[in-house]
Coordinates of C-alpha atoms and ligand atoms in Angstrom, one line a residue:
X1 CA -23.0 -3.1 17.1
X2 CA -24.3 -3.0 13.7
X3 CA -25.5 -4.7 10.3
X4 CA -25.0 -4.4 6.3
X5 CA -27.6 -6.7 5.3
X6 CA -29.2 -4.8 2.9
X7 CA -30.2 -4.2 -0.6
X8 CA -27.4 -3.0 -2.8
X9 CA -29.8 0.9 -2.6
X10 CA -29.3 1.1 0.5
X11 CA -26.0 0.6 1.2
X12 CA -23.7 3.7 1.0
X13 CA -20.4 4.5 -0.4
X14 CA -18.9 7.8 -0.6
X15 CA -15.2 7.9 -2.0
X16 CA -13.0 11.7 0.0
X17 CA -10.2 13.3 -1.3
X18 CA -10.7 12.5 -5.1
X19 CA -10.3 9.1 -5.6
X20 CA -10.2 8.3 -9.4
X21 CA -13.1 7.9 -11.2
X22 CA -12.4 4.4 -12.0
X23 CA -13.5 3.5 -8.2
X24 CA -16.9 5.0 -9.3
X25 CA -17.5 2.9 -12.3
X26 CA -15.8 -0.7 -10.4
X27 CA -19.1 -0.1 -8.0
X28 CA -21.7 0.6 -10.7
X29 CA -19.8 -2.8 -12.7
X30 CA -20.7 -4.5 -9.3
X31 CA -25.0 -2.8 -8.7
X32 CA -23.8 0.2 -6.0
X33 CA -24.8 3.1 -7.2
X34 CA -25.0 5.0 -4.4
X35 CA -22.0 6.4 -4.7
X36 CA -21.5 10.3 -2.9
X37 CA -17.9 11.2 -5.1
X38 CA -16.5 14.1 -3.7
X39 CA -13.4 15.9 -4.4
X40 CA -12.1 17.4 -0.8
X41 CA -11.3 15.6 2.2
X42 CA -13.6 16.1 5.5
X43 CA -13.2 16.9 9.0
X44 CA -14.4 17.6 12.4
X45 CA -18.3 18.3 13.0
X46 CA -18.6 17.3 8.5
X47 CA -16.8 13.9 8.8
X48 CA -19.0 13.5 11.6
X49 CA -22.7 13.9 9.9
X50 CA -20.8 12.1 6.8
X51 CA -19.9 9.3 8.4
X52 CA -23.6 8.7 10.3
X53 CA -25.0 6.2 7.6
X54 CA -22.1 5.8 5.3
X55 CA -21.0 2.3 5.1
X56 CA -18.1 2.2 3.1
X57 CA -15.4 5.1 3.1
X58 CA -12.6 6.0 0.5
X59 CA -10.1 8.3 1.2
X60 CA -6.2 9.1 1.0
X61 CA -4.6 10.3 2.9
X62 CA -5.8 13.9 4.3
X63 CA -8.8 12.4 6.2
X64 CA -8.0 11.4 10.2
X65 CA -10.0 8.8 10.7
X66 CA -9.2 8.7 14.4
X67 CA -11.1 6.3 17.2
X68 CA -12.9 9.4 18.2
X69 CA -14.3 9.0 14.5
X70 CA -14.7 5.7 14.5
X71 CA -16.7 5.3 17.5
X72 CA -19.2 8.1 16.4
X73 CA -19.8 5.4 13.1
X74 CA -22.2 3.4 13.6
X75 CA -23.0 1.6 10.1
X76 CA -19.5 2.3 8.5
X77 CA -18.4 -1.5 7.7
X78 CA -15.3 -1.1 6.2
X79 CA -12.9 1.6 5.0
X80 CA -11.1 2.1 2.2
X81 CA -7.4 4.1 1.7
X82 CA -7.1 4.1 -2.2
X83 CA -3.3 5.1 -1.7
X84 CA 0.0 3.1 0.1
X85 CA 0.3 4.9 3.6
X86 CA -2.7 3.9 5.9
X87 CA -1.5 6.3 9.3
X88 CA -4.5 8.8 9.2
X89 CA -6.2 5.4 10.7
X90 CA -6.2 4.0 13.9
X91 CA -6.2 0.7 12.6
X92 CA -6.5 -0.8 15.9
X93 CA -9.3 1.7 17.2
X94 CA -10.8 -0.3 13.8
X95 CA -10.3 -3.2 14.2
X96 CA -11.3 -3.3 17.2
X97 CA -14.5 -1.9 16.3
X98 CA -14.9 -5.0 13.6
X99 CA -14.1 -2.2 11.2
X100 CA -11.5 -3.4 7.8
X101 CA -9.1 -1.4 6.3
X102 CA -8.0 -1.8 2.6
X103 CA -5.2 -0.4 0.9
X104 CA -3.6 -0.5 -2.4
X105 CA -0.2 -1.4 -1.2
X106 CA 2.1 -2.1 -4.9
X107 CA -0.3 -1.0 -7.5
X108 CA 2.3 1.8 -8.1
X109 CA 5.2 -0.6 -8.8
X110 CA 5.4 0.0 -12.3
X111 CA 5.7 3.8 -12.3
X112 CA 8.7 3.3 -9.8
X113 CA 10.2 1.3 -11.8
X114 CA 10.0 2.7 -14.8
X115 CA 11.4 6.3 -13.5
X116 CA 14.6 4.1 -12.1
X117 CA 15.0 3.2 -14.4
X118 CA 14.7 6.0 -16.2
X119 CA 17.1 8.2 -13.6
X120 CA 19.6 5.7 -14.3
X121 CA 20.3 5.5 -17.8
X122 CA 20.4 9.6 -17.2
X123 CA 23.1 9.6 -14.3
X124 CA 25.2 6.5 -16.2
X125 CA 25.3 9.2 -19.6
X126 CA 26.2 12.1 -17.0
X127 CA 22.6 14.0 -18.6
X128 CA 22.0 16.2 -14.9
X129 CA 24.9 18.1 -14.9
X130 CA 24.9 18.4 -18.4
X131 CA 20.8 19.4 -18.4
X132 CA 21.9 22.3 -15.4
X133 CA 24.0 23.2 -17.7
X134 CA 22.5 23.9 -20.5
X135 CA 19.9 25.6 -18.3
X136 CA 22.9 28.3 -17.1
X137 CA 23.6 29.2 -20.7
X138 CA 27.4 26.5 -20.8
X139 CA 27.8 24.1 -23.2
X140 CA 29.3 21.1 -21.6
X141 CA 29.1 18.4 -24.6
X142 CA 31.7 16.1 -23.6
X143 CA 32.4 12.2 -23.8
X144 CA 34.3 12.4 -20.6
X145 CA 32.2 10.3 -18.1
X146 CA 28.9 9.6 -19.9
X147 CA 28.0 5.8 -20.5
X148 CA 25.9 3.3 -21.8
X149 CA 24.0 1.8 -19.5
X150 CA 24.5 -2.2 -21.4
X151 CA 26.9 -4.3 -19.6
X152 CA 27.0 -1.7 -16.1
X153 CA 25.8 -4.3 -13.1
X154 CA 23.1 -3.1 -11.4
X155 CA 22.6 -3.3 -8.1
X156 CA 19.7 -3.7 -6.3
X157 CA 19.0 -3.4 -1.8
X158 CA 15.0 -4.7 -1.6
X159 CA 14.7 -7.1 -4.5
X160 CA 11.1 -6.5 -3.4
X161 CA 7.6 -5.7 -5.6
X162 CA 9.4 -3.0 -7.6
X163 CA 13.8 -4.2 -6.9
X164 CA 12.3 -7.4 -9.0
X165 CA 10.4 -5.7 -11.8
X166 CA 13.0 -3.3 -12.0
X167 CA 15.8 -6.1 -12.7
X168 CA 13.3 -7.4 -15.2
X169 CA 13.8 -4.4 -16.8
X170 CA 16.7 -3.9 -16.4
X171 CA 18.2 -7.0 -18.0
X172 CA 16.1 -5.6 -21.0
X173 CA 19.2 -3.2 -21.1
X174 CA 21.3 -5.3 -21.3
X175 CA 22.4 -5.3 -17.2
X176 CA 23.3 -7.6 -15.4
X177 CA 21.4 -7.6 -12.0
X178 CA 22.6 -9.2 -8.5
X179 CA 20.5 -8.0 -6.0
X180 CA 20.7 -8.0 -1.9
X181 CA 17.3 -9.3 0.5
X182 CA 17.0 -10.2 3.7
X183 CA 15.0 -12.8 2.5
X184 CA 15.8 -15.8 0.1
X185 CA 14.1 -14.6 -3.0
X186 CA 13.4 -16.6 -6.3
X187 CA 16.1 -14.3 -8.4
X188 CA 14.2 -13.5 -11.9
X189 CA 15.5 -13.4 -15.1
X190 CA 19.6 -14.3 -14.5
X191 CA 19.6 -12.4 -11.6
X192 CA 21.8 -13.5 -9.2
X193 CA 21.6 -12.8 -5.2
X194 CA 24.7 -11.0 -3.7
X195 CA 26.1 -12.9 -0.9
X196 CA 26.4 -10.2 1.5
X197 CA 25.0 -6.0 1.7
X198 CA 28.9 -4.4 0.8
X199 CA 29.9 -7.3 -2.0
X200 CA 26.7 -5.9 -3.5
X201 CA 27.7 -2.9 -2.9
X202 CA 31.1 -3.2 -3.9
X203 CA 30.6 -5.1 -6.7
X204 CA 27.9 -2.4 -8.9
X205 CA 28.1 0.4 -10.1
X206 CA 24.4 1.2 -10.0
X207 CA 23.4 0.4 -6.7
X208 CA 19.6 1.3 -6.9
X209 CA 18.0 0.9 -3.1
X210 CA 14.0 -0.9 -2.7
X211 CA 14.1 -1.7 1.0
X212 CA 10.2 -0.6 3.9
X213 CA 11.2 1.8 5.9
X214 CA 12.5 -0.5 9.9
X215 CA 14.8 0.1 12.6
X216 CA 17.3 -2.2 10.2
X217 CA 17.1 0.0 6.8
X218 CA 16.9 3.6 8.4
X219 CA 20.8 4.8 7.7
X220 CA 21.5 1.5 5.7
X221 CA 23.6 4.2 3.2
X222 CA 25.8 5.2 6.1
X223 CA 29.0 6.7 5.3
X224 CA 30.4 2.7 5.4
X225 CA 28.1 1.8 3.0
X226 CA 28.5 4.9 0.1
X227 CA 32.9 4.3 0.7
X228 CA 31.8 0.6 0.0
X229 CA 30.1 1.8 -3.5
X230 CA 32.3 1.5 -6.5
X231 CA 34.8 4.8 -6.3
X232 CA 32.9 6.5 -9.3
X233 CA 29.3 4.7 -9.3
X234 CA 26.1 5.8 -9.6
X235 CA 23.4 5.5 -6.7
X236 CA 19.4 5.9 -6.6
X237 CA 17.0 6.4 -3.7
X238 CA 13.0 6.1 -4.6
X239 CA 12.1 3.7 -1.5
X240 CA 12.7 6.5 1.7
X241 CA 13.9 9.1 3.4
X242 CA 15.6 7.4 6.3
X243 CA 17.6 5.4 4.8
X244 CA 19.7 7.3 3.2
X245 CA 22.3 9.0 5.2
X246 CA 21.5 12.5 3.4
X247 CA 24.7 14.9 4.8
X248 CA 27.3 11.2 4.2
X249 CA 26.1 11.0 0.3
X250 CA 26.7 14.8 -0.3
X251 CA 30.1 14.0 1.6
X252 CA 30.8 11.4 -0.9
X253 CA 29.4 13.3 -3.6
X254 CA 31.9 15.6 -3.0
X255 CA 35.3 13.9 -3.0
X256 CA 33.5 11.6 -5.8
X257 CA 33.6 9.0 -5.0
X258 CA 30.2 9.0 -5.7
X259 CA 29.8 10.5 -9.3
X260 CA 25.8 10.8 -9.4
X261 CA 23.0 10.4 -7.6
X262 CA 18.6 10.0 -8.3
X263 CA 16.9 10.9 -4.3
X264 CA 12.8 11.0 -4.6
X265 CA 12.4 10.5 -1.2
X266 CA 14.2 13.1 2.4
X267 CA 14.0 11.6 5.8
X268 CA 11.9 15.6 6.3
X269 CA 10.6 16.1 3.1
X270 CA 7.6 19.3 2.9
X271 CA 3.7 18.9 4.1
X272 CA 2.7 20.7 0.6
X273 CA 3.4 21.9 -2.6
X274 CA 3.1 25.2 -0.8
X275 CA 5.8 24.3 1.4
X276 CA 9.3 25.4 0.7
X277 CA 12.1 22.2 0.4
X278 CA 15.4 22.6 1.6
X279 CA 18.8 19.6 1.4
X280 CA 22.1 19.7 1.3
X281 CA 21.7 17.7 -2.3
X282 CA 20.5 20.2 -3.5
X283 CA 23.7 22.2 -5.1
X284 CA 25.0 19.0 -6.9
X285 CA 23.8 19.5 -10.7
X286 CA 25.2 15.4 -11.2
X287 CA 22.2 14.3 -8.5
X288 CA 18.8 14.8 -9.7
X289 CA 16.1 15.4 -7.1
X290 CA 12.3 14.3 -7.4
X291 CA 9.4 15.4 -5.4
X292 CA 8.2 12.1 -3.3
X293 CA 6.5 11.4 -7.2
X294 CA 8.2 7.8 -8.0
X295 CA 5.0 6.2 -7.7
X296 CA 2.6 8.9 -9.2
X297 CA 1.3 8.4 -11.9
X298 CA -1.9 8.8 -13.5
X299 CA -1.7 4.4 -13.5
X300 CA -1.1 3.9 -11.0
X301 CA -4.1 6.1 -10.0
X302 CA -6.0 3.9 -12.2
X303 CA -4.6 0.9 -10.8
X304 CA -5.5 2.5 -7.3
X305 CA -8.7 2.7 -6.9
X306 CA -9.3 -1.0 -8.7
X307 CA -7.9 -2.2 -6.3
X308 CA -9.1 -0.3 -3.4
X309 CA -12.8 -0.5 -4.8
X310 CA -12.5 -4.6 -6.1
X311 CA -11.5 -5.3 -2.4
X312 CA -14.5 -2.9 -1.0
X313 CA -16.3 -5.0 -3.3
X314 CA -15.3 -8.8 -3.1
X315 CA -16.2 -7.2 1.1
X316 CA -19.4 -6.2 0.4
X317 CA -20.7 -9.3 -2.3
X318 CA -19.0 -12.1 0.2
X319 CA -16.7 -11.0 3.6
X320 CA -13.2 -11.4 1.7
X321 CA -10.8 -9.6 4.6
X322 CA -7.5 -11.1 2.2
X323 CA -5.0 -7.9 2.4
X324 CA -7.0 -5.9 5.2
X325 CA -3.8 -4.2 6.4
X326 CA -5.9 -3.9 10.6
X327 CA -8.0 -7.4 10.5
X328 CA -8.4 -11.5 10.3
X329 CA -8.3 -11.8 6.6
X330 CA -10.6 -15.2 5.1
X331 CA -10.2 -15.6 1.7
X332 CA -13.9 -17.0 0.8
X333 CA -15.3 -18.8 -2.3
X334 CA -18.6 -17.9 -3.1
X335 CA -21.9 -19.4 -1.3
X336 CA -24.3 -19.8 -3.8
X337 CA -27.4 -21.9 -2.8
X338 CA -26.7 -20.6 1.3
X339 CA -26.7 -17.8 3.1
X340 CA -23.5 -16.9 4.6
X341 CA -23.6 -15.3 8.3
X342 CA -20.3 -13.4 9.0
X343 CA -19.7 -12.4 12.6
X344 CA -17.2 -9.7 14.0
X345 CA -16.6 -10.2 17.9
X346 CA -14.1 -9.9 20.2
X347 CA -12.1 -12.3 20.6
X348 CA -12.5 -14.1 23.8
X349 CA -13.1 -17.0 25.4
X350 CA -16.7 -18.6 24.8
X351 CA -17.9 -16.2 21.4
X352 CA -17.6 -18.9 19.7
X353 CA -18.8 -21.8 21.4
X354 CA -22.0 -19.3 21.5
X355 CA -21.9 -19.0 18.2
X356 CA -21.5 -22.0 17.9
X357 CA -24.4 -23.1 19.8
X358 CA -27.4 -20.9 18.4
X359 CA -26.8 -23.1 15.5
X360 CA -26.6 -26.5 17.3
X361 CA -30.1 -25.3 19.4
X362 CA -31.3 -24.1 15.9
X363 CA -30.5 -27.4 14.4
X364 CA -29.4 -25.6 11.1
X365 CA -27.0 -27.3 8.7
X366 CA -23.7 -25.5 9.0
X367 CA -22.0 -26.3 5.3
X368 CA -18.4 -24.4 5.8
X369 CA -16.9 -22.2 8.8
X370 CA -14.0 -20.0 8.3
X371 CA -13.0 -18.4 11.7
X372 CA -9.1 -16.1 11.5
X373 CA -9.1 -14.0 14.4
X374 CA -6.0 -10.8 14.5
X375 CA -5.3 -9.1 18.2
X376 CA -8.4 -9.0 20.0
X377 CA -11.0 -9.4 17.2
X378 CA -12.4 -12.3 15.7
X379 CA -14.0 -12.5 12.6
X380 CA -16.2 -16.3 11.4
X381 CA -18.0 -17.2 8.8
X382 CA -20.2 -19.6 8.0
X383 CA -22.0 -20.6 5.0
X384 CA -25.5 -22.2 6.3
X385 CA -28.6 -24.3 4.8
X386 CA -31.8 -22.7 6.5
X387 CA -34.4 -21.1 6.2
X388 CA -34.5 -19.0 9.0
X389 CA -31.5 -16.6 9.0
X390 CA -32.9 -13.5 10.4
X391 CA -34.1 -14.9 13.6
X392 CA -31.0 -16.5 13.4
X393 CA -28.8 -14.0 12.6
X394 CA -31.0 -11.6 15.5
X395 CA -29.7 -14.8 17.8
X396 CA -26.1 -14.4 16.6
X397 CA -27.0 -10.6 17.5
X398 CA -26.9 -10.7 20.7
X399 CA -24.0 -12.1 22.0
X400 CA -22.4 -10.8 24.3
X401 CA -18.9 -9.7 22.6
X402 CA -20.6 -8.8 19.6
X403 CA -19.1 -6.6 17.8
X404 CA -21.2 -6.7 14.2
X405 CA -22.6 -9.3 12.1
X406 CA -24.6 -10.0 8.9
X407 CA -26.0 -12.1 6.0
X408 CA -25.7 -12.3 3.2
X409 CA -29.2 -13.9 1.5
Ligands
NAI1 P1 8.6 -4.6 -0.7 O1 8.0 -5.6 0.6 O2 7.7 -5.3 -2.0 O3 9.9 -5.5 -1.2 C1 10.7 -4.4 -0.1 C2 11.5 -6.0 -0.1 O4 13.4 -5.2 1.0 C3 11.4 -6.7 0.0 O5 12.0 -7.5 -0.2 C4 11.9 -7.2 2.2 O6 12.9 -8.7 1.8 C5 13.5 -6.5 2.2 N1 14.1 -6.1 3.0 C6 13.3 -5.2 4.0 N2 13.9 -4.5 4.4 C7 15.2 -4.7 4.1 C8 16.7 -4.8 4.7 N3 17.1 -4.6 6.0 N4 18.1 -5.3 3.5 C9 17.3 -6.3 2.2 N5 16.5 -6.2 2.1 C10 15.6 -5.4 3.3 O7 7.6 -3.5 -1.4 P2 8.1 -2.7 -3.2 O8 6.7 -2.6 -2.8 O9 8.9 -2.9 -3.2 O10 8.4 -0.9 -2.1 C11 10.0 -0.9 -1.4 C12 9.8 0.7 -1.4 O11 9.5 1.6 -2.3 C13 9.3 1.1 0.0 O12 10.3 1.7 0.9 C14 7.8 1.5 0.3 O13 8.2 2.9 0.7 C15 9.0 2.9 -1.1 N6 8.1 3.0 -2.3 C16 8.3 4.1 -2.8 C17 7.1 4.7 -3.5 C18 7.9 6.0 -4.1 O14 6.6 7.1 -4.9 N7 9.0 6.7 -4.1 C19 6.5 4.4 -4.0 C20 6.4 2.8 -3.1 C21 6.8 2.4 -3.0

């Protein structure tokens, strides 16, 4: 059990893995100056040592926060993953220790949409093969299979954050936009929902995939789905690597059914830039291959730094856990003029009764109470009117099942 009822200058924040400096600025702007930012990751003893007295930790994808590492971090109050994925953190262990984990799932939406838009124009114009030929010293000047995107139909499969942005941008180019999603979605602009995946595939000149990785989307674009696409159409995948059956796509490109493709994500990707990359698609000049950089831009890095650091500041300042990936989500108003007590506990019968008993016995007026639970953990926030908050906090901490408790003055 631990608490975080400290003045801001004693709240220690460590940022690893070269997180964009905008994160430090956001902490500083909000009064947090005890921030240590380093370029490298930490592991083993070095990580445990660092975590001995860190209150907030920012990482990217390389720092592994296992259950053991988290258990050895007595003061850790929240983790910010300054990236999209959170696989590097044992999320349920963190939750059971009362540690919310935040990330930035949509900070690079625009970057992906722009890349896809640019690649789509290149594909439809037949540029990749002409570019490859020119690099080899060949002159391929012709208008064959070279088109404008204006007036063409784009099918967006997965009409979420990226899909909707892409749709708006594509309409700006004069494209007709249709989409398929498993959830009923409000169409933006003049976009229209297709009645099924196959209808969308069959009606489109260009198909772009923006679905998440789920059991349903694994090999969504298999030989049958590729066959349902119009003869002479184009496919783009900047979603997840296993959404497209790459061998089936290679066969479809070989036969000329698919006229070109742009692929950013692969079923197996090299672990680092020093590893080789192999794909059956490498032999096709009419395929744009990019190393999973759909979301990799300077702007996305800044957005991620701002989004995650703001979430950590908000959690520290007012207790809000909105969009935590592993934790009860509570959105809280300001608590001006009142003390706010946060109590994180095991979600077991009787704990909340004891919490309320502490207030009743202390004759403390509770002005507002917010409660959420997530799996085995409960998070209750109370705005109270009392002068002896220290005694109250001590009594709350002694309740069996308490994981963390803190007060905001
Ligand atoms: P999102 O969650 O906002 O949208 C996904 C949409 O797909 C949702 O509307 C959902 O209802 C829909 N969907 C789910 N299963 C479906 C199915 N079986 N058929 C049709 N629609 C389905 O996600 P967002 O942010 O738009 O991201 C989309 C994809 O892009 C994700 O896979 C994400 O991992 C990937 N991504 C790739 C990046 C890159 O660097 N290439 C960067 C960022 C995201």
